[in-house]
N, CA and C of each residue as an Amber inpcrd file, in Angstrom:
protein
   618
  25.7870000 -48.7280000   2.5030000  24.4110000 -48.7370000   2.9870000
  23.6600000 -47.5470000   2.3890000  22.4680000 -47.7960000   1.8780000
  21.6510000 -46.7400000   1.3010000  20.8240000 -46.0610000   2.3800000
  20.8910000 -44.7450000   2.4270000  20.1060000 -43.9800000   3.3910000
  18.9140000 -43.3770000   2.6590000  17.7000000 -43.7060000   3.1110000
  16.4900000 -43.1990000   2.4840000  16.0180000 -41.9470000   3.2150000
  15.7950000 -40.8920000   2.4750000  15.3210000 -39.6290000   3.0400000
  13.9230000 -39.3650000   2.4870000  12.9390000 -39.1920000   3.3690000
  11.5770000 -38.9750000   2.8790000  11.4270000 -37.5600000   2.3310000
  10.2980000 -37.3270000   1.6510000  10.0960000 -36.0500000   0.9770000
  10.0310000 -34.8820000   1.9590000   9.4290000 -35.1150000   3.1190000
   9.3660000 -34.0540000   4.1200000  10.7450000 -33.6310000   4.5800000
  11.6290000 -34.6080000   4.7760000  12.9960000 -34.2810000   5.2010000
  13.7690000 -33.6140000   4.0720000  13.5330000 -34.0590000   2.8460000
  14.1790000 -33.4110000   1.6970000  13.7700000 -31.9460000   1.6140000
  12.4840000 -31.6900000   1.8610000  12.0090000 -30.3070000   1.8640000
  12.7360000 -29.4850000   2.9200000  12.8720000 -30.0390000   4.1230000
  13.5180000 -29.3110000   5.2190000  14.9700000 -28.9870000   4.8930000
  15.6760000 -29.9490000   4.3150000  17.0820000 -29.7490000   3.9640000
  17.2130000 -28.6670000   2.8930000  16.3760000 -28.7640000   1.8550000
  16.4220000 -27.7780000   0.7720000  16.0270000 -26.4020000   1.2750000
  14.9970000 -26.3450000   2.1120000  14.5280000 -25.0670000   2.6640000
  15.6380000 -24.3850000   3.4640000  16.3610000 -25.1510000   4.2670000
  17.4460000 -24.6000000   5.0780000  18.5500000 -24.0250000   4.1920000
  18.8850000 -24.7480000   3.1310000  19.9370000 -24.2740000   2.2200000
  19.5190000 -22.9810000   1.5270000  18.2670000 -22.9180000   1.1030000
  17.7870000 -21.7320000   0.3980000  17.6710000 -20.5320000   1.3290000
  17.2910000 -20.7690000   2.5770000  17.2200000 -19.6680000   3.5400000
  18.5980000 -19.0610000   3.7650000  19.5990000 -19.9220000   3.8830000
  20.9650000 -19.4370000   4.0770000  21.4080000 -18.5880000   2.8880000
  21.0640000 -19.0440000   1.6860000  21.4370000 -18.2990000   0.4820000
  20.7220000 -16.9540000   0.4230000  19.4690000 -16.9140000   0.8820000
  18.7310000 -15.6490000   0.8580000  19.3370000 -14.6290000   1.8100000
  19.7370000 -15.0830000   2.9840000  20.3350000 -14.1720000   3.9550000
  21.6210000 -13.5790000   3.3900000  22.3440000 -14.3910000   2.6320000
  23.6150000 -13.9360000   2.0680000  23.4390000 -13.1040000   0.7970000
  22.2080000 -13.0240000   0.2990000  21.9550000 -12.3080000  -0.9590000
  22.3160000 -10.8220000  -0.8300000  22.7960000 -10.2480000  -1.8930000
  23.1400000  -8.8310000  -1.8990000  21.8730000  -7.9960000  -1.7980000
  21.6690000  -7.3260000  -0.6550000  20.4350000  -6.5900000  -0.4070000
  20.3780000  -5.2710000  -1.1660000  21.5060000  -4.8070000  -1.6630000
  21.5240000  -3.5210000  -2.3610000  20.6440000  -3.5280000  -3.6040000
  20.4230000  -4.7210000  -4.1610000  19.6350000  -4.8190000  -5.3910000
  18.1550000  -5.0210000  -5.1200000  17.7410000  -5.0120000  -3.8490000
  16.3740000  -5.3910000  -3.5060000  15.3290000  -4.4720000  -4.1300000
  15.6250000  -3.1570000  -4.2050000  14.6560000  -2.2230000  -4.7800000
  14.4570000  -2.5140000  -6.2590000  15.5460000  -2.7390000  -6.9880000
  15.4450000  -3.0670000  -8.4050000  14.6890000  -4.3700000  -8.6070000
  14.9630000  -5.3590000  -7.7650000  14.2930000  -6.6490000  -7.8800000
  12.7970000  -6.4900000  -7.6550000  12.4150000  -5.7000000  -6.6690000
  11.0010000  -5.4310000  -6.3870000  10.3200000  -4.8680000  -7.6330000
  10.9390000  -3.8820000  -8.2620000  10.3540000  -3.2510000  -9.4470000
  10.2540000  -4.2330000 -10.6150000  11.2770000  -5.0600000 -10.7840000
  11.2650000  -6.0330000 -11.8760000  10.1730000  -7.0790000 -11.6670000
  10.0410000  -7.5580000 -10.4330000   9.0030000  -8.5400000 -10.1310000
   7.6220000  -7.9360000 -10.3490000   7.4420000  -6.6970000  -9.9180000
   6.1560000  -6.0270000 -10.1080000   5.7950000  -5.9330000 -11.5850000
   6.7570000  -5.5510000 -12.4020000   6.4880000  -5.4220000 -13.8370000
   6.0510000  -6.7620000 -14.4260000   6.7280000  -7.8310000 -14.0270000
   6.3730000  -9.1490000 -14.5510000   5.0050000  -9.6100000 -14.0520000
   4.6930000  -9.3240000 -12.7860000   3.3750000  -9.6850000 -12.2590000
   2.2790000  -8.9590000 -13.0300000   2.4460000  -7.6660000 -13.2090000
   1.4150000  -6.8760000 -13.8980000   1.2790000  -7.2940000 -15.3590000
   2.3940000  -7.5870000 -16.0200000   2.3370000  -8.0540000 -17.4080000
   1.5980000  -9.3850000 -17.4930000   1.8760000 -10.2770000 -16.5510000
   1.2200000 -11.5810000 -16.5430000  -0.2810000 -11.4370000 -16.3050000
  -0.6470000 -10.5780000 -15.3560000  -2.0600000 -10.4180000 -15.0220000
  -2.8590000  -9.7990000 -16.1660000  -2.1870000  -9.0460000 -17.0300000
  -2.8790000  -8.4730000 -18.1890000  -3.3920000  -9.5570000 -19.1260000
  -2.7840000 -10.7420000 -19.0870000  -3.1840000 -11.8190000 -19.9930000
  -4.4500000 -12.5230000 -19.5270000  -4.9140000 -12.2850000 -18.2820000
  -6.0870000 -13.0240000 -17.7830000  -7.3810000 -12.5510000 -18.4260000
  -7.7390000 -11.2800000 -18.5060000  -7.0370000 -10.1230000 -17.9490000
  -7.5950000  -9.7240000 -16.5880000  -6.7780000  -9.0230000 -15.8130000
  -7.2180000  -8.4070000 -14.5630000  -7.6040000  -6.9680000 -14.8630000
  -8.7660000  -6.5490000 -14.3650000  -9.2700000  -5.1980000 -14.6180000
  -9.5750000  -4.5050000 -13.2950000 -10.1070000  -3.3010000 -13.3970000
 -10.4370000  -2.5280000 -12.1960000 -11.5050000  -3.2090000 -11.3500000
 -12.2480000  -4.1440000 -11.9410000 -13.2820000  -4.8590000 -11.1920000
 -12.7760000  -6.1570000 -10.5800000 -11.5000000  -6.4690000 -10.7880000
 -10.9530000  -7.7510000 -10.3410000 -10.4940000  -7.7080000  -8.8910000
 -10.3780000  -8.9000000  -8.3200000  -9.8170000  -9.0760000  -6.9800000
  -8.5810000  -9.9560000  -7.1090000  -7.4930000  -9.5460000  -6.4920000
  -6.2400000 -10.3050000  -6.5080000  -5.7450000 -10.4580000  -5.0780000
  -5.4010000 -11.6760000  -4.6940000  -4.7920000 -11.9330000  -3.3880000
  -3.2770000 -11.9360000  -3.5570000  -2.5970000 -11.2180000  -2.6850000
  -1.1560000 -11.0080000  -2.8440000  -0.4920000 -10.9780000  -1.4730000
   0.5850000 -11.7160000  -1.3270000   1.2550000 -11.8100000  -0.0300000
   2.0010000 -10.5300000   0.3310000   2.2810000 -10.3860000   1.6130000
   3.1770000  -9.3440000   2.1180000   4.4720000 -10.0500000   2.4930000
   5.5820000  -9.6180000   1.9190000   6.8310000 -10.3590000   2.0530000
   7.3640000 -10.3840000   3.4820000   7.7950000 -11.5830000   3.8980000
   8.5590000 -11.7350000   5.1280000  10.0070000 -11.3490000   4.8370000
  10.8250000 -11.1540000   5.8820000  12.2360000 -10.8430000   5.6460000
  12.8840000 -11.8630000   4.7110000  13.5940000 -11.3710000   3.7200000
  14.3540000 -12.1480000   2.7440000  13.4830000 -12.8250000   1.6850000
  12.1650000 -12.6360000   1.7190000  11.3230000 -13.0890000   0.6150000
  11.3320000 -12.0360000  -0.4900000  11.0480000 -12.4380000  -1.7330000
  10.9500000 -11.4430000  -2.8100000   9.8600000 -10.4210000  -2.4940000
  10.2210000  -9.1590000  -2.4940000   9.2500000  -8.1110000  -2.1930000
   8.2730000  -7.9320000  -3.3540000   7.0000000  -7.7420000  -3.0120000
   5.9790000  -7.4500000  -4.0240000   5.2740000  -6.1300000  -3.6920000
   5.9530000  -5.2800000  -2.9300000   5.3490000  -4.0010000  -2.5360000
   4.9720000  -3.1480000  -3.7470000   5.8320000  -3.1220000  -4.7490000
   5.5330000  -2.3270000  -5.9460000   4.3180000  -2.8830000  -6.6770000
   4.1980000  -4.2060000  -6.7210000   3.0430000  -4.8210000  -7.3790000
   1.7590000  -4.4770000  -6.6480000   1.7990000  -4.5060000  -5.3290000
   0.6090000  -4.1370000  -4.5500000   0.1830000  -2.7100000  -4.8890000
   1.1520000  -1.8120000  -4.9110000   0.8660000  -0.4010000  -5.2090000
   0.3480000  -0.2370000  -6.6420000   1.0120000  -0.8880000  -7.5900000
   0.6190000  -0.7460000  -8.9930000  -0.7920000  -1.2760000  -9.2300000
  -1.1250000  -2.4070000  -8.6120000  -2.4580000  -2.9840000  -8.7960000
  -3.5370000  -2.1040000  -8.1780000  -3.2480000  -1.5550000  -7.0040000
  -4.2210000  -0.6600000  -6.3760000  -4.4670000   0.5690000  -7.2520000
  -3.3930000   1.0880000  -7.8610000  -3.5370000   2.2640000  -8.7240000
  -4.3630000   1.9560000  -9.9720000  -4.4000000   0.6770000 -10.3690000
  -5.2210000   0.2640000 -11.5080000  -6.6780000   0.0580000 -11.1100000
  -6.9580000   0.1830000  -9.8130000  -8.3130000  -0.0100000  -9.3280000
  -8.6310000  -1.4290000  -8.9250000  -7.6330000  -2.3090000  -8.9480000
  -7.8260000  -3.7020000  -8.5370000  -7.9890000  -3.7680000  -7.0220000
  -8.9070000  -4.5870000  -6.5490000  -9.0260000  -4.8400000  -5.1150000
  -7.9620000  -5.8550000  -4.7240000  -7.0200000  -5.4480000  -3.8890000
  -5.9180000  -6.3090000  -3.4660000  -6.1940000  -6.8060000  -2.0500000
  -6.1710000  -8.1230000  -1.8850000  -6.3300000  -8.7330000  -0.5710000
  -4.9750000  -9.2150000  -0.0750000  -4.6810000  -8.9770000   1.1950000
  -3.4270000  -9.4280000   1.7940000  -3.7430000 -10.3500000   2.9660000
  -2.8220000 -11.2740000   3.2880000  -3.1230000 -12.2760000   4.3120000
  -3.0190000 -11.7500000   5.7380000  -3.8390000 -12.3460000   6.5900000
  -3.8190000 -12.0940000   8.0280000  -3.7550000 -13.4590000   8.7100000
  -2.7500000 -13.6590000   9.5540000  -2.5720000 -14.9480000  10.2230000
  -3.4530000 -15.0210000  11.4590000  -4.1790000 -16.1410000  11.5780000
  -4.9590000 -16.4070000  12.7870000  -4.8330000 -17.8840000  13.1100000
  -4.1200000 -18.2050000  14.1780000  -3.8790000 -19.6030000  14.5090000
  -3.0570000 -20.2680000  13.4260000  -3.6230000 -21.3330000  12.8310000
  -2.9290000 -22.0530000  11.7600000  -3.4680000 -21.6970000  10.3810000
  -4.2950000 -20.6590000  10.3080000  -4.9710000 -20.3560000   9.0490000
  -4.7050000 -18.9310000   8.5790000  -4.9410000 -18.7170000   7.2890000
  -4.8530000 -17.3900000   6.6970000  -6.2510000 -16.8280000   6.4780000
  -6.4310000 -15.5900000   6.8960000  -7.6000000 -14.8050000   6.5540000
  -7.1200000 -13.7020000   5.6170000  -8.0560000 -12.9430000   5.0360000
  -7.6760000 -11.9660000   4.0190000  -8.4140000 -10.6580000   4.2260000
  -7.6760000  -9.5540000   4.0850000  -8.2540000  -8.2200000   4.2590000
  -7.7820000  -7.3190000   3.1260000  -8.5240000  -6.2570000   2.8860000
  -8.1610000  -5.3160000   1.8290000  -6.8360000  -4.6310000   2.1540000
  -5.9780000  -4.5340000   1.1440000  -4.7050000  -3.8310000   1.2950000
  -4.9840000  -2.3540000   1.5670000  -4.0980000  -1.7240000   2.3350000
  -4.3170000  -0.3190000   2.6550000  -3.1330000   0.2960000   3.3680000
  -3.4110000   1.1880000   4.2800000  -2.3900000   1.9610000   4.9760000
  -1.6760000   1.0930000   6.0140000  -0.4110000   0.7720000   5.7630000
   0.3450000  -0.0930000   6.6700000   0.5870000   0.5580000   8.0240000
   0.4140000   1.8580000   8.1260000   0.6140000   2.5260000   9.4120000
  -0.4320000   2.0780000  10.4280000  -1.5210000   1.5050000   9.9410000
  -2.5840000   1.0120000  10.8280000  -2.4470000  -0.4830000  11.1030000
  -1.4270000  -1.1070000  10.5450000  -1.2580000  -2.5480000  10.6870000
  -0.3890000  -2.8840000  11.8980000  -0.3970000  -4.1630000  12.2690000
   0.4280000  -4.6540000  13.3680000   1.2680000  -5.8290000  12.8900000
   2.3850000  -6.0630000  13.5760000   3.2450000  -7.1890000  13.2120000
   2.7050000  -8.4750000  13.8280000   2.7110000  -9.5340000  13.0330000
   2.3040000 -10.8360000  13.5490000   3.5030000 -11.5730000  14.1310000
   3.3100000 -12.8200000  14.5090000   4.3730000 -13.5860000  15.1690000
   5.5480000 -13.8810000  14.2460000   5.3630000 -13.6920000  12.9340000
   6.4440000 -13.9190000  11.9740000   7.1740000 -12.6250000  11.6190000
   6.7730000 -11.5200000  12.2500000   7.4200000 -10.2420000  11.9960000
   6.9000000  -9.5110000  10.7740000   5.7800000  -9.9760000  10.2220000
   5.1980000  -9.3650000   9.0300000   4.0380000  -8.4580000   9.4120000
   3.9700000  -7.2890000   8.7960000   2.8450000  -6.3910000   9.0300000
   1.5810000  -6.9530000   8.3970000   0.4520000  -6.8010000   9.0820000
  -0.8130000  -7.2850000   8.5500000  -1.9660000  -6.4470000   9.0920000
  -3.0920000  -6.3910000   8.3570000  -4.2670000  -5.6720000   8.8510000
  -4.8570000  -6.3540000  10.0840000  -5.8190000  -5.6870000  10.6930000
  -6.5050000  -6.2390000  11.8570000  -7.3820000  -7.4090000  11.4380000
  -7.3960000  -8.4530000  12.2520000  -8.1980000  -9.6360000  11.9510000
  -9.6820000  -9.3000000  11.8540000 -10.1180000  -8.2810000  12.5820000
 -11.5360000  -7.8970000  12.5430000 -11.9750000  -7.4430000  11.1530000
 -10.9970000  -7.0380000  10.3290000 -11.3040000  -6.5560000   8.9810000
 -11.1530000  -7.6480000   7.9250000 -10.8920000  -8.8860000   8.3620000
 -10.5470000  -9.9620000   7.4340000 -11.6710000 -10.9890000   7.2940000
 -11.6460000 -11.7080000   6.1690000 -12.5680000 -12.8160000   5.9380000
 -11.7540000 -14.0790000   5.6800000 -12.3820000 -15.2270000   5.7820000
 -11.6820000 -16.5000000   5.6750000 -11.2070000 -16.7640000   4.2490000
 -10.2660000 -17.7080000   4.1140000  -9.8080000 -18.1160000   2.7790000
 -10.9550000 -18.6920000   1.9630000 -11.8550000 -19.4290000   2.6290000
 -12.9970000 -20.0180000   1.9260000 -13.8900000 -18.9490000   1.3190000
 -13.9790000 -17.7980000   1.9730000 -14.7820000 -16.6930000   1.4460000
 -14.0160000 -15.8660000   0.4210000 -12.7360000 -15.6150000   0.7000000
 -11.9690000 -14.6540000  -0.0940000 -11.4230000 -15.2220000  -1.3960000
 -10.8040000 -16.3850000  -1.3410000 -10.0310000 -16.8480000  -2.4910000
 -10.8670000 -17.2040000  -3.7170000 -12.0700000 -17.7880000  -3.5710000
 -12.8450000 -18.0900000  -4.7790000 -13.2330000 -16.8580000  -5.5910000
 -13.2570000 -15.6880000  -4.9840000 -13.6300000 -14.4780000  -5.7270000
 -12.4420000 -13.8490000  -6.4530000 -11.2570000 -14.4050000  -6.2760000
 -10.0460000 -13.8110000  -6.8490000  -9.8320000 -14.2380000  -8.2990000
  -9.3210000 -13.3190000  -9.0980000  -8.8690000 -13.6560000 -10.4450000
  -7.5050000 -14.3290000 -10.3920000  -6.7080000 -13.9520000  -9.3990000
  -5.3680000 -14.5210000  -9.2410000  -4.9770000 -14.5080000  -7.7740000
  -4.1610000 -15.4860000  -7.4110000  -3.6090000 -15.5800000  -6.0600000
  -2.0980000 -15.6670000  -6.2120000  -1.3860000 -14.7340000  -5.6150000
   0.0620000 -14.6320000  -5.7820000   0.7200000 -14.9730000  -4.4590000
   1.5280000 -16.0340000  -4.4580000   2.0600000 -16.5770000  -3.2110000
   3.5840000 -16.6890000  -3.2780000   4.2380000 -16.6210000  -2.1220000
   5.7000000 -16.7050000  -2.1000000   6.1740000 -18.1500000  -2.1760000
   7.4220000 -18.3230000  -2.5630000   8.0130000 -19.6590000  -2.6140000
   9.5030000 -19.5690000  -2.3280000  10.0230000 -20.6220000  -1.7050000
  11.4760000 -20.7510000  -1.5640000  12.0870000 -21.2800000  -2.8490000
  11.2990000 -22.0750000  -3.5760000  11.7680000 -22.6490000  -4.8370000
  10.5520000 -23.1080000  -5.6330000  10.7130000 -23.1700000  -6.9490000
   9.6820000 -23.6720000  -7.8520000  10.3750000 -24.5200000  -8.9140000
   9.7080000 -25.6130000  -9.3240000  10.3110000 -26.4790000 -10.3420000
   9.5340000 -26.3810000 -11.6610000  10.0030000 -27.0480000 -12.7210000
   9.3580000 -26.9200000 -14.0380000   7.9320000 -27.4580000 -14.1060000
   7.4780000 -28.1370000 -13.0650000   6.1020000 -28.6350000 -13.0210000
   5.1880000 -27.7130000 -12.2090000   5.7520000 -26.6220000 -11.6900000
   4.9630000 -25.6730000 -10.9210000   4.8850000 -25.9820000  -9.4420000
   5.5540000 -27.0190000  -8.9920000   5.5320000 -27.3180000  -7.5630000
   6.4560000 -26.3510000  -6.8230000   5.9730000 -25.8640000  -5.6880000
   6.7140000 -24.8600000  -4.9270000   7.1000000 -25.4040000  -3.5620000
   8.1860000 -24.8690000  -3.0590000   8.6090000 -25.1380000  -1.6890000
   8.2770000 -23.9130000  -0.8640000   7.4380000 -24.0880000   0.1580000
   7.0510000 -22.9770000   1.0080000   7.8950000 -22.9020000   2.2620000
   7.3980000 -22.1730000   3.2490000   8.1200000 -21.9940000   4.5030000
   8.0210000 -23.2170000   5.4140000   7.1030000 -24.1290000   5.0990000
   6.9940000 -25.3500000   5.8860000   5.9150000 -25.3280000   6.9460000
   5.1690000 -24.2260000   7.0330000   4.1130000 -24.1230000   8.0470000
   2.7430000 -24.5380000   7.5050000   2.6110000 -24.6320000   6.1920000
   1.3720000 -25.1120000   5.5960000   0.2530000 -24.1000000   5.4690000
   0.5350000 -22.8190000   5.7250000  -0.5290000 -21.8150000   5.6680000
  -1.1700000 -21.7410000   4.2800000  -0.3350000 -21.6580000   3.2520000
  -0.8840000 -21.5420000   1.9030000  -1.4750000 -22.8610000   1.4180000
  -0.9090000 -23.9870000   1.8380000  -1.5010000 -25.2790000   1.4820000
  -2.9350000 -25.3660000   1.9930000  -3.1350000 -24.9710000   3.2330000
  -4.4900000 -25.0230000   3.8020000  -5.4130000 -24.0210000   3.1210000
  -4.8890000 -22.8390000   2.8210000  -5.7190000 -21.8290000   2.1570000
  -6.1280000 -22.2850000   0.7590000  -5.1790000 -22.7990000  -0.0080000
  -5.4690000 -23.1990000  -1.3810000  -6.3790000 -24.4160000  -1.4450000
  -6.3780000 -25.2280000  -0.3940000  -7.2760000 -26.3840000  -0.3550000
  -8.7400000 -25.9590000  -0.4130000  -9.0170000 -24.7130000  -0.0500000
 -10.3930000 -24.2050000  -0.0930000 -10.8960000 -24.0320000  -1.5290000
  -9.9960000 -24.1220000  -2.4990000 -10.3920000 -23.9620000  -3.8980000
 -10.8430000 -25.2710000  -4.5260000 -10.6830000 -26.3740000  -3.8190000
 -11.0260000 -27.6910000  -4.3660000 -12.4910000 -27.7280000  -4.7880000
 -12.7210000 -28.2370000  -5.9770000 -14.0910000 -28.3980000  -6.4490000
 -14.6510000 -27.2170000  -7.2110000 -13.9110000 -26.1070000  -7.2560000
 -14.4020000 -24.9550000  -8.0140000 -14.3830000 -25.2680000  -9.5090000
 -15.4050000 -24.8020000 -10.2140000 -15.4610000 -25.0260000 -11.6580000
 -14.3270000 -24.2900000 -12.3610000 -14.0090000 -23.1040000 -11.8780000
 -12.9040000 -22.3220000 -12.4540000 -12.1100000 -21.6990000 -11.3160000
 -10.9020000 -22.1620000 -11.1270000 -10.0780000 -21.6830000 -10.0180000
  -9.3170000 -20.4250000 -10.4120000  -8.9540000 -19.6020000  -9.4350000
  -8.0890000 -18.4500000  -9.7180000  -6.7390000 -18.9060000 -10.2660000
  -6.0940000 -18.0310000 -10.9930000  -4.7410000 -18.3020000 -11.4580000
  -3.7990000 -18.2680000 -10.2590000  -3.0050000 -19.3130000 -10.0880000
  -2.0410000 -19.3780000  -8.9900000  -0.6630000 -19.0040000  -9.5130000
  -0.0600000 -18.0000000  -8.8900000   1.2460000 -17.4960000  -9.3170000
   2.2120000 -17.5760000  -8.1470000   3.3250000 -18.2480000  -8.3430000
   4.3610000 -18.3200000  -7.3200000   5.4720000 -17.3270000  -7.6200000
   6.0000000 -16.7040000  -6.5810000   7.0720000 -15.7140000  -6.7470000
   8.3170000 -16.1990000  -6.0140000   9.4210000 -16.1840000  -6.7020000
  10.6920000 -16.5850000  -6.1090000  11.8130000 -15.8380000  -6.8300000
  13.0310000 -16.0250000  -6.3840000  14.1740000 -15.4490000  -7.0890000
  14.5840000 -16.3820000  -8.2300000  15.1850000 -15.8140000  -9.2730000
  15.5670000 -16.6110000 -10.4370000  16.4780000 -17.7770000 -10.0530000
  17.3690000 -17.5590000  -9.1180000  18.2970000 -18.6180000  -8.7030000
  17.5950000 -19.7590000  -7.9820000  16.3180000 -19.5600000  -7.6370000
  15.5650000 -20.5800000  -6.9050000  14.5860000 -21.3380000  -7.8010000
  14.6900000 -21.1300000  -9.1140000  13.9610000 -21.9900000 -10.0450000
  14.8180000 -23.2300000 -10.2430000  14.3620000 -24.3640000  -9.7160000
  15.1860000 -25.5670000  -9.6220000  14.6380000 -26.6910000 -10.4990000
  15.4890000 -27.6470000 -10.8830000  15.0300000 -28.7600000 -11.7130000
  14.0340000 -29.6700000 -11.0060000  14.0930000 -29.6960000  -9.6780000
  13.2320000 -30.6130000  -8.9310000  12.9770000 -30.0500000  -7.5390000
  11.7140000 -30.0720000  -7.1200000  11.3280000 -29.6960000  -5.7640000
  10.6320000 -30.8990000  -5.1360000  11.0260000 -31.3280000  -3.9410000
  10.3510000 -32.4570000  -3.2960000   8.8620000 -32.1640000  -3.1280000
   8.0310000 -33.1520000  -3.4140000   6.5850000 -32.9480000  -3.3220000
   5.9360000 -34.0020000  -2.4350000   4.7890000 -33.6210000  -1.8640000
   3.9610000 -34.5200000  -1.0770000   2.5320000 -34.4470000  -1.6030000
   1.6880000 -35.3520000  -1.1310000   0.3460000 -35.5000000  -1.6930000
  -0.4750000 -34.2170000  -1.6080000  -0.2470000 -33.4020000  -0.5730000
  -1.0680000 -32.2030000  -0.3880000  -0.5900000 -31.0100000  -1.2170000
   0.5500000 -31.1220000  -1.8720000   1.1150000 -29.9800000  -2.5990000
   0.2940000 -29.6550000  -3.8470000   0.0020000 -28.3790000  -4.0300000
  -0.7640000 -27.8910000  -5.1760000   0.1710000 -27.0640000  -6.0560000
   0.3520000 -27.4370000  -7.3260000   1.2600000 -26.6670000  -8.1830000
   0.6670000 -25.3170000  -8.5700000   1.5430000 -24.3580000  -8.8060000
   1.1020000 -23.0560000  -9.3050000   0.9690000 -23.1290000 -10.8240000
   0.2060000 -22.1960000 -11.3790000   0.0150000 -22.1520000 -12.8310000
   1.1400000 -21.4130000 -13.5380000   1.7830000 -20.5110000 -12.8140000
   2.8550000 -19.7040000 -13.4010000   3.7870000 -19.2420000 -12.2910000
   4.9950000 -18.8840000 -12.6670000   5.9400000 -18.3300000 -11.6900000
   6.5000000 -17.0230000 -12.2150000   6.8680000 -16.1750000 -11.2670000
   7.4820000 -14.8850000 -11.5800000   8.7710000 -14.7720000 -10.7860000
   9.8270000 -14.3480000 -11.4390000  11.0740000 -13.9910000 -10.7690000
  11.4530000 -12.5860000 -11.2310000  12.5910000 -12.1010000 -10.7570000
  13.0420000 -10.7790000 -11.2020000  13.4450000 -10.7770000 -12.6810000
  13.6400000 -11.9830000 -13.2470000  14.1050000 -12.0640000 -14.6310000
  13.1090000 -12.6810000 -15.5980000  12.0860000 -13.3690000 -15.0920000
  11.2700000 -14.1500000 -16.0220000   9.8460000 -14.3790000 -15.5300000
   9.0050000 -14.7550000 -16.5030000   7.6800000 -15.3130000 -16.2390000
   7.6560000 -16.6930000 -16.8910000   7.2300000 -17.6900000 -16.1440000
   7.1330000 -19.0480000 -16.6850000   5.7110000 -19.5670000 -16.4960000
   5.1640000 -20.1470000 -17.5470000   3.8400000 -20.7620000 -17.4790000
   3.9850000 -22.2720000 -17.3390000   3.1970000 -22.8560000 -16.4590000
   3.1530000 -24.3110000 -16.3070000   1.7890000 -24.8590000 -16.7190000
   0.7700000 -24.0440000 -16.5650000  -0.5950000 -24.4400000 -16.9060000
  -1.2920000 -23.2130000 -17.4800000  -1.3580000 -23.1330000 -18.8020000
  -1.9210000 -21.9500000 -19.4500000  -3.4350000 -21.9330000 -19.3010000
  -4.0170000 -20.8090000 -18.8400000  -5.4720000 -20.7500000 -18.6790000
  -6.1870000 -20.8260000 -20.0140000  -7.4460000 -21.3030000 -19.9740000
  -8.2520000 -21.4160000 -21.1950000  -8.5510000 -20.0270000 -21.7590000
């Protein structure tokens, strides 16, 4: 008997397997991985190019996600305005990156700025040169597997209809670049991916 598994269930199964692998990952290398990912992000952004007048949206890593702390610091030192996400209900808002000592933990255990200092995805994301988002996995077509809550799907939907969209960059570990990621109609592929070992382009900007 053939058992049919829909794409949503395939995503859940794959997500669970990848989460288990992340927990088991050797944490001693995390600092080196952070630095390597930062270098690749900054090298990639130079090709746009991103300058001191640019705005870049960049996630704050949850536990076991690839850290981008070094990239946040490096971009700020270049004079780039870095926006980080703030969770409100089912949506992401965005605030300027800054002193984490003034931030609070959200329901996912991630530090974030105060919502009073944030603006909506519809306001923030169209002004960005690049949007850098986390992924559990990415495939050769740029499709990513997220955490399953849909926060970034809803945020990126605000870019629909723009004449020129920001560059979308997904960040994952090299071992999570997979031949195939289950996709659904609402999934938006990234233009490029960054891991600790590589940069891959799926849609080269004009």
